[in-house]
Amino acid sequence: MDGTRLRESWYNALDNAQVHFRQLLTSHASHDWKRVPVNNDGAATPSKGKGRASAVPEVADVMIHRKAIKSGENVYRAVLEVPLSDETASLDMWRSVLVTPEMRKEWDPAVESAQLLEMFDQATRISKVNFRLGWPANPRDAVTISRTFNDATTLIDISTSLPRSPDEPTYLRPSPPYVRSDVALFAWCIQRIQPQSGEQNSKSGSTGGKLRITCFWQHNFRVLWNLGSGFNLGQELSAMTVGLFKIVQDRGTRIPLLTGYGNGVTVERIRFAVDREALTVDYSIVPEDDDQQQPSEHSLEELHTIREIRRLTRAVEFSLSSAHGWDVQLSTKGSEEVSQLPWTAHATRPSSSPADSGSADQPKFILNVKHAPLPNDHSVLKVRVVIELSGPSSGLRLNGIPQPIEELGARDPSSFFISQSMFQDASSTADKSFATQSSVATAATSTSRASTIGLERPQISRTLTERSAAAEKSILSRVKRNYIYFSSLLQEPEAKWKQTVESRGVSVSQLDSIDPTLVVYRAEATFVGISLWDLYAAITTPGARAYWDKLFDDAVLLEDVNELTELWHMKTKPAWPLNGRDMVVLKTVYKSPTTIHVFAFSADDPNLFPQIPSADPNTIRTQVDLQGWAIEALSPNTVLVTLLEQSDPKGWSNKGSIPQQMISAVAGIGEFAIKCGGPPVVTRLDGAKANQLRYDHERGSFRVEYEGSAKRRSTSDSNSSQELSSASLPVIECEIRCDLDTWASSLDIVVDPPPQSTAALRRHRFSSAGGGLWLTITHDAVYSEQERLQVIIRRGLMSAPKEKGLVMINGVKIDVVVEDMPDRDLKNLTKQKRVKPARVPLDQPPVLGVIRRRRAEWDADKDPLAVDDNSSKESSSHTASTTSFVTTPPSFATSFSKFFSYAVEQATTTTQQAVAAISPAMAGEDAVLSSSKPPMQYALEALAFIQDLHFHPFSDGWALVSEKDFPVHRKIYPEVSPIIPVHKGEKVVEGVAAEEIVSVLKSYDCRKQWDTRFDSAAMFEAYGADAHTAFTVMKGGFPFRDRGFYVSSLIARETVSSPASRRATAEADQLSSESRSAIFYVSSSFSPESVNHFAASKYNPYTLPIGRIYVDAWILETLDPYSAENYAIPSTRCTRVVAVDYAGSIPAAVNSMINGMLPKSIVAVESYLKNLAPSPLPRLPPPGFMLSPPPEDKLRTPQAGWTLRKKDPSRTFLVAAFVPSSKTYSSLIILDGFANLAAPATNDRTPRPNRIVAPNAAEPEGVSPSESQTSAVEVSESDRRIRAARSRSPRAREVGGRSSTIFTPRGEVRHPVDLLVSELIVDSKLYPAGYDVVLRSRIEKSSKSQLALPPPTPADAGSSDLPGEKETVLPISCAAYTMPPSPLHSAGLNVDRPPRHLLRFSLPTAQYQMSTIVDPLTGETRSAPPKPQWLLDLEEGRAIIDIRVRPTAAANGSASAPVAVNGTPVAVMSEKESLTALGREELLDTRAAKADVLARSVSAEEQVPAELQAPLAMAQHLLEEPAKASEPSDAPEKQEKESTPAPCEAAEEAAESASPTVSPVEQHAPEGATSGFMRFLNGCALPFSPSRRSSGLLSPPSTDGPARSPLGQGAQQDNGSTANIGREGGVGAGGLLTRAQTRNAPRYPLSTLVIVALIAFLVGSLLRSLLSPADFIYVVTDERELGTVSAGPWREMKRLLEFKYVLGGWDFQIAVVRRH
């Protein structure tokens, strides 16, 4: 059939549907229409009069009638009448909704999705609709052709299915698993009925018109399986009609409408985005068709059509509502010449006339786009038009430019599609009433029939054998009863299941029931990398069981009962001492888009199933009460499998062996599906029944035998003559799903007899529509009725061509239609988060749920309180249903045999539980970390999970683990880990603020004090804001080795919106903004390959096993002191969330026990903080990030990336360290001078240079001391300090440079101020005798180079190692203030406690920013002094600043000067002076708002911000060393050429050189409670010396030594520093090469040495015994003979034990010998 004949057949089908519609329309008064009652599900319907129509229609207002026709498929009619209103009177609104396929799922509850396939002509369209109907077998779809007519008062839309044809296009071919249904007629008739003149005059207060909505529905879904769920077809039609009315009412004016296009235009694609309310039209301008032969005679309708086509030559027209604003984007694509062709767009509005004043049509305007002619007949212009709703303002914008709308004469461009005869038939029914068409008797008759979805149709017998109707009903009731039991067990709450065994990634739990005889097990496992259909094929194919179950014998299909149910006989082999087993089960499969249920139970009634074989005497028949599989897709590539088992194996076996069998079954099926793929599986047989199903895995073949069955045929196939479609012969269809990705790359198929037609469709394996290859094999039912049909599927031969996806049927290659998946969609599938679908019974039609949900929405619009009441009732009922029950132990049997069986069962169960407990936890594929992800991405993912958990803490599924001290709960989160549960503990720590706790948590040296399991840490990279990666070591405890973890960590604070009403005081103001925010300290493991450039022998010298931290997070919230709880002030709610896999040989039970104990560390932190004053806290730049709230769109949250917004580009907090034993604090800060000082100084008319600096500040270069002295004002010491503080204080230079204006917001002149470098808060209680502040700095001219993190050697503690003048490059000044008490800190409310100090470090830059001015009185020119060299260098690069705080040495400590900076005393301002100088708000400001902001955003370009992908600093001392070491003399030569380098430069030079100047010194970590002799063996390395300090490569510094300097002081190479290093126990320069060679020597644990030494000793003893002569002993029997014996070589021996005649005349003796 060519294209012309195909189009004619389609037109004929549409014409026949129109004729049928006219017949139904004119037969409205026929008595063949019978009233169908509508079931309202118990909803109360208000009584209404017959003659009154409701303004807000309900489902009960729709009248449903049914008419039987000869073809056997009933026709339904739905009529709804409502009063005319301005919201729904316009027919253009109805037209827009009806001709937009994407809107159908919004108003039709039976439709899942719909799309437009092709614009057949200007008024005809072809659409595809996917229905929700058809489950639990196969869903249905339909391809329809539609046409729309309308005039001023009537709108008609008619649809019908396209006829099948061998030459049909691709979109008409089958699309498994969807089954093509037949839509004989689906038509809408919308009529505006005006009242007669008499009625209108009698009703002065109303217009009196009404709107009649009529729908004709005739649809054959080709279903055989009808579930008795009470689903009423009339209910669905009523909900559909009311839904259409409400959609038109709400969104009718918000849908653009393509009204026409003319010659030279080809419409290719039309899509409407429901969420965006945007219409996208893709069309092409092609050469015009002027040679078409038109017939000589035309009807009036054809003349209208031809005229409009010519008018719209190379043009398209759209109809848009004037009530909204529209944004139109038009783009063209073509060759350079064609794409530049001009086009015009005109927007016209029909002018209103007095005759139209009473018209109910909504105001609209027409957008006409016309294109210029093409230059030649070979050119094509591609055009895309996007029309989108643009907000509340009306008007039109074209490509962003407002367009005027012209007023023209009234004309309806769509009125040319007129069928006068059809509108005459429609108008003849306008004055008829449909409410009285059914009599009382008819209604009573209809009610008694209780019409369901299949009851109105001819009854299709399901009897495939000679069963009676009662037998069929009994089988169906048994299936339904068992499925209800199966689905109820699936929905049991987690609290009713107690876990028994966990092994191989499978968790087995037992139902906690009050009935001791009820033993139900549940096994769950999650598999990644396979699809839903692959796992379904592996489960439902019995032959695949031979792959993983060696005892599997055979499985035979006894009977194909119906479309969903089969009878199977399965056998297993005997295993001594047990006999073989067999079972006869009735297996049923229910399917839905995301879930498949496979359940089976024993069939033992021979009256119902005569095919049941008799039991073999040598086998035992197993009783299966229930065996059910639930296969649920968590994501396209992740599947959750649940197996429920309630059976009795009989014989010697007991129920205690069932859990192990379930583990083997679930794990084996998952392994088979992952490695081998999904075997071929029959998904549908239409018109036939299966006789045999065989799968041989070894041979790779699948065979199915089936035969035709007239009772299995659908209605449309069994009807040989139909009124509306061409006659078609009945067919037999076999649908098979194959896996062409894993199971086979090509297929060789044999079909006997040859098929009538075949169709092959292939989708991506993870496609949501059903991945894999779908084969549809069709036979003629007439010729194949009595034949045996057979299909054999084999893997393609190896000799075949290596073309993937090749399918051969009977030796002939067939065409495979491939549905490509765009790369963008495939990428989104891989990122899609796992979501567990709601567990609902699949035997209920999904349409009912949609109807109930929409009815609830409609009721909510009328009465919002009703929804709240319903939700509260549902929540209360849910709470009541989750009550757990306590299982009572079974009573002992009286007989000895029962007692013995019970004992064996308990012993077996206990043994299996013990084996599972001591087996390591198998984390599956989720445990593999990807190196393609940056390390910080894992920390950000953990942060997102913790943030969501913090926002929704009270979720279901948390199981209580322990209640000691405080409750600890756990829960499985599949998005974190499907195996390792997440443990959570929460406790309020009183007397401590959150900032003080987080400073203790992030310090690795502090962690050694309170965490008994923490051993050491080595930092790899630092990203700024205290975000870093490190290698941490956790103690394993006897007898397990320690574990290493690659960890990425960060700190984030929640952003808090300002409150509506603020307190009067500054303390309450700060409290309101901080107390409600939380601090997150999050750690997570990353891939070791991301740090493979570091030497593993340096940071993991003992090759410890590597574990994984899925998430380790702390959530800290400072509580509001004004709340109702009676807590101390301040108090912090601490929550720790842990999920750690220690991997290796640690059993799952031990792993779970350790995770359960980790939240208890909150108690250890609390006790540690009570004995320690808070460590120094950096305030500026703030450590950590600010965290924005999570996105509100939860559906798009899984695809959200992260963005980072820099609030302070000039300052970066890098790393910090605090050693509690020596009370030494050190931090490293990066100051970007270019961001602060590069801008030119503003011109000030009245500049006020800041020449007053702190006493310890160095004088700037270029200014003589005398000038500085004369410029100072003679004032008191207190006033001078206050004035200096005020000059440095104001916020003009706090964050990122100067303002662009010289005036303040108050209009005052903005004076230049000094650059604020950093702020540090020091608690004076920590340093009762005072403290020293050491400042070191250097300048880098390149801001792109990476810094070197300090090596883990402790810095020198003596006073002689203070940096000299040359090491302090920047003249940083320091001012000390006393902070007022605050309720947010532990020092706030204690009067006797020493206060906190605020140290502010600044650079004197204000004096160099003065503008040049001329004194008008003296004429003297005043300008800023010349900039010193350090300032010029800083403007071009960046500065690295090291701030260290440590206790004052004994020689320098004095009460008069408790604070010293670089050896110079600094006076601390009192609280009053500090408040005068800075103000309370400035003193108490936490600067948290100035931290960089992290936010999750769907529009993020990458998953990780660029700032968190490239580190700022790196531990270069841990990098792989070069092959050849440089000469030791290089360093002195370098020092001769250059000046003494800054400490940071020395550190980087030392790190880059081959031979380090200082070797790391290893210090002993304190042994914890878990240490012992075995730990000592595991902890030592070889080669070793009497001192472990000389052999260490990398170890944390001693807790007794001072802090590590981030600048690496030990990197200096002068003599003095070398001497200091030697004094501190390091090595001198002479030993550098020796240490470098020692590092390359092989290293072994001490346990290996002990074992080798023991073996050597034993071997040596054996060799010595073989080489030494035997000792002969002279035995004296008489004491008189003792004097004659020489006392020389003899020995005295005393026998302790003697065995005579042991072997060959030898005696065995144990004796002691005394030497004389």
PDB file of N, CA and C in Angstrom, residues 463-500:
ATOM      1  N   THR A 463     -12.758 -19.893  30.857  1.00  0.00           N
ATOM      2  CA  THR A 463     -12.580 -21.327  31.024  1.00  0.00           C
ATOM      3  C   THR A 463     -11.699 -21.858  29.912  1.00  0.00           C
ATOM      4  N   LEU A 464     -10.469 -22.235  30.260  1.00  0.00           N
ATOM      5  CA  LEU A 464      -9.554 -22.797  29.283  1.00  0.00           C
ATOM      6  C   LEU A 464      -9.621 -24.318  29.277  1.00  0.00           C
ATOM      7  N   THR A 465     -10.135 -24.874  30.322  1.00  0.00           N
ATOM      8  CA  THR A 465     -10.359 -26.328  30.347  1.00  0.00           C
ATOM      9  C   THR A 465     -11.859 -26.535  30.506  1.00  0.00           C
ATOM     10  N   GLU A 466     -12.215 -27.699  30.956  1.00  0.00           N
ATOM     11  CA  GLU A 466     -13.635 -28.014  31.134  1.00  0.00           C
ATOM     12  C   GLU A 466     -14.103 -27.698  32.547  1.00  0.00           C
ATOM     13  N   ARG A 467     -13.510 -26.702  33.158  1.00  0.00           N
ATOM     14  CA  ARG A 467     -13.923 -26.349  34.505  1.00  0.00           C
ATOM     15  C   ARG A 467     -15.297 -25.699  34.473  1.00  0.00           C
ATOM     16  N   SER A 468     -15.964 -25.868  35.575  1.00  0.00           N
ATOM     17  CA  SER A 468     -17.260 -25.215  35.719  1.00  0.00           C
ATOM     18  C   SER A 468     -17.061 -23.774  36.139  1.00  0.00           C
ATOM     19  N   ALA A 469     -18.133 -23.009  36.093  1.00  0.00           N
ATOM     20  CA  ALA A 469     -18.055 -21.619  36.520  1.00  0.00           C
ATOM     21  C   ALA A 469     -17.712 -21.526  38.004  1.00  0.00           C
ATOM     22  N   ALA A 470     -18.218 -22.463  38.806  1.00  0.00           N
ATOM     23  CA  ALA A 470     -17.898 -22.443  40.235  1.00  0.00           C
ATOM     24  C   ALA A 470     -16.421 -22.711  40.478  1.00  0.00           C
ATOM     25  N   ALA A 471     -15.832 -23.617  39.683  1.00  0.00           N
ATOM     26  CA  ALA A 471     -14.403 -23.888  39.837  1.00  0.00           C
ATOM     27  C   ALA A 471     -13.568 -22.671  39.452  1.00  0.00           C
ATOM     28  N   GLU A 472     -13.969 -22.018  38.355  1.00  0.00           N
ATOM     29  CA  GLU A 472     -13.248 -20.805  37.966  1.00  0.00           C
ATOM     30  C   GLU A 472     -13.330 -19.734  39.055  1.00  0.00           C
ATOM     31  N   LYS A 473     -14.496 -19.585  39.610  1.00  0.00           N
ATOM     32  CA  LYS A 473     -14.670 -18.594  40.665  1.00  0.00           C
ATOM     33  C   LYS A 473     -13.846 -18.960  41.897  1.00  0.00           C
ATOM     34  N   SER A 474     -13.745 -20.219  42.199  1.00  0.00           N
ATOM     35  CA  SER A 474     -12.953 -20.648  43.348  1.00  0.00           C
ATOM     36  C   SER A 474     -11.479 -20.344  43.146  1.00  0.00           C
ATOM     37  N   ILE A 475     -10.977 -20.564  41.926  1.00  0.00           N
ATOM     38  CA  ILE A 475      -9.554 -20.261  41.654  1.00  0.00           C
ATOM     39  C   ILE A 475      -9.290 -18.767  41.793  1.00  0.00           C
ATOM     40  N   LEU A 476     -10.181 -17.969  41.206  1.00  0.00           N
ATOM     41  CA  LEU A 476      -9.989 -16.513  41.270  1.00  0.00           C
ATOM     42  C   LEU A 476     -10.065 -16.006  42.713  1.00  0.00           C
ATOM     43  N   SER A 477     -10.954 -16.575  43.496  1.00  0.00           N
ATOM     44  CA  SER A 477     -11.052 -16.131  44.891  1.00  0.00           C
ATOM     45  C   SER A 477      -9.812 -16.523  45.673  1.00  0.00           C
ATOM     46  N   ARG A 478      -9.242 -17.694  45.388  1.00  0.00           N
ATOM     47  CA  ARG A 478      -8.013 -18.079  46.083  1.00  0.00           C
ATOM     48  C   ARG A 478      -6.862 -17.138  45.717  1.00  0.00           C
ATOM     49  N   VAL A 479      -6.761 -16.802  44.443  1.00  0.00           N
ATOM     50  CA  VAL A 479      -5.704 -15.883  44.023  1.00  0.00           C
ATOM     51  C   VAL A 479      -5.877 -14.522  44.708  1.00  0.00           C
ATOM     52  N   LYS A 480      -7.103 -14.051  44.714  1.00  0.00           N
ATOM     53  CA  LYS A 480      -7.350 -12.748  45.322  1.00  0.00           C
ATOM     54  C   LYS A 480      -7.069 -12.770  46.819  1.00  0.00           C
ATOM     55  N   ARG A 481      -7.477 -13.840  47.494  1.00  0.00           N
ATOM     56  CA  ARG A 481      -7.272 -13.938  48.933  1.00  0.00           C
ATOM     57  C   ARG A 481      -5.783 -13.983  49.268  1.00  0.00           C
ATOM     58  N   ASN A 482      -5.004 -14.734  48.516  1.00  0.00           N
ATOM     59  CA  ASN A 482      -3.571 -14.813  48.784  1.00  0.00           C
ATOM     60  C   ASN A 482      -2.861 -13.505  48.454  1.00  0.00           C
ATOM     61  N   TYR A 483      -3.340 -12.797  47.441  1.00  0.00           N
ATOM     62  CA  TYR A 483      -2.700 -11.521  47.130  1.00  0.00           C
ATOM     63  C   TYR A 483      -3.000 -10.474  48.201  1.00  0.00           C
ATOM     64  N   ILE A 484      -4.186 -10.525  48.740  1.00  0.00           N
ATOM     65  CA  ILE A 484      -4.495  -9.603  49.843  1.00  0.00           C
ATOM     66  C   ILE A 484      -3.562  -9.871  51.019  1.00  0.00           C
ATOM     67  N   TYR A 485      -3.312 -11.132  51.308  1.00  0.00           N
ATOM     68  CA  TYR A 485      -2.400 -11.493  52.386  1.00  0.00           C
ATOM     69  C   TYR A 485      -0.974 -11.045  52.064  1.00  0.00           C
ATOM     70  N   PHE A 486      -0.562 -11.247  50.823  1.00  0.00           N
ATOM     71  CA  PHE A 486       0.791 -10.857  50.400  1.00  0.00           C
ATOM     72  C   PHE A 486       0.980  -9.343  50.474  1.00  0.00           C
ATOM     73  N   SER A 487       0.033  -8.582  49.944  1.00  0.00           N
ATOM     74  CA  SER A 487       0.160  -7.129  49.959  1.00  0.00           C
ATOM     75  C   SER A 487       0.073  -6.567  51.380  1.00  0.00           C
ATOM     76  N   SER A 488      -0.708  -7.204  52.245  1.00  0.00           N
ATOM     77  CA  SER A 488      -0.772  -6.728  53.627  1.00  0.00           C
ATOM     78  C   SER A 488       0.546  -6.961  54.356  1.00  0.00           C
ATOM     79  N   LEU A 489       1.224  -8.078  54.075  1.00  0.00           N
ATOM     80  CA  LEU A 489       2.531  -8.307  54.683  1.00  0.00           C
ATOM     81  C   LEU A 489       3.559  -7.296  54.177  1.00  0.00           C
ATOM     82  N   LEU A 490       3.460  -6.915  52.917  1.00  0.00           N
ATOM     83  CA  LEU A 490       4.391  -5.928  52.384  1.00  0.00           C
ATOM     84  C   LEU A 490       4.227  -4.580  53.083  1.00  0.00           C
ATOM     85  N   GLN A 491       3.005  -4.266  53.462  1.00  0.00           N
ATOM     86  CA  GLN A 491       2.739  -2.963  54.058  1.00  0.00           C
ATOM     87  C   GLN A 491       2.859  -2.971  55.574  1.00  0.00           C
ATOM     88  N   GLU A 492       3.291  -4.085  56.150  1.00  0.00           N
ATOM     89  CA  GLU A 492       3.499  -4.115  57.593  1.00  0.00           C
ATOM     90  C   GLU A 492       4.604  -3.131  57.975  1.00  0.00           C
ATOM     91  N   PRO A 493       4.448  -2.403  59.054  1.00  0.00           N
ATOM     92  CA  PRO A 493       5.493  -1.440  59.452  1.00  0.00           C
ATOM     93  C   PRO A 493       6.780  -2.141  59.838  1.00  0.00           C
ATOM     94  N   GLU A 494       7.864  -1.383  59.766  1.00  0.00           N
ATOM     95  CA  GLU A 494       9.185  -1.945  60.033  1.00  0.00           C
ATOM     96  C   GLU A 494       9.312  -2.415  61.475  1.00  0.00           C
ATOM     97  N   ALA A 495       8.547  -1.828  62.367  1.00  0.00           N
ATOM     98  CA  ALA A 495       8.655  -2.223  63.776  1.00  0.00           C
ATOM     99  C   ALA A 495       8.187  -3.645  64.024  1.00  0.00           C
ATOM    100  N   LYS A 496       7.388  -4.211  63.119  1.00  0.00           N
ATOM    101  CA  LYS A 496       6.882  -5.569  63.301  1.00  0.00           C
ATOM    102  C   LYS A 496       7.841  -6.627  62.758  1.00  0.00           C
ATOM    103  N   TRP A 497       8.949  -6.222  62.218  1.00  0.00           N
ATOM    104  CA  TRP A 497       9.922  -7.191  61.694  1.00  0.00           C
ATOM    105  C   TRP A 497      11.185  -7.101  62.538  1.00  0.00           C
ATOM    106  N   LYS A 498      11.658  -8.227  62.987  1.00  0.00           N
ATOM    107  CA  LYS A 498      12.911  -8.266  63.742  1.00  0.00           C
ATOM    108  C   LYS A 498      13.940  -9.015  62.915  1.00  0.00           C
ATOM    109  N   GLN A 499      15.089  -8.382  62.764  1.00  0.00           N
ATOM    110  CA  GLN A 499      16.128  -8.936  61.897  1.00  0.00           C
ATOM    111  C   GLN A 499      16.745 -10.170  62.541  1.00  0.00           C
ATOM    112  N   THR A 500      16.933 -11.192  61.708  1.00  0.00           N
ATOM    113  CA  THR A 500      17.519 -12.444  62.183  1.00  0.00           C
ATOM    114  C   THR A 500      18.888 -12.695  61.581  1.00  0.00           C
TER     115      THR A 500
END
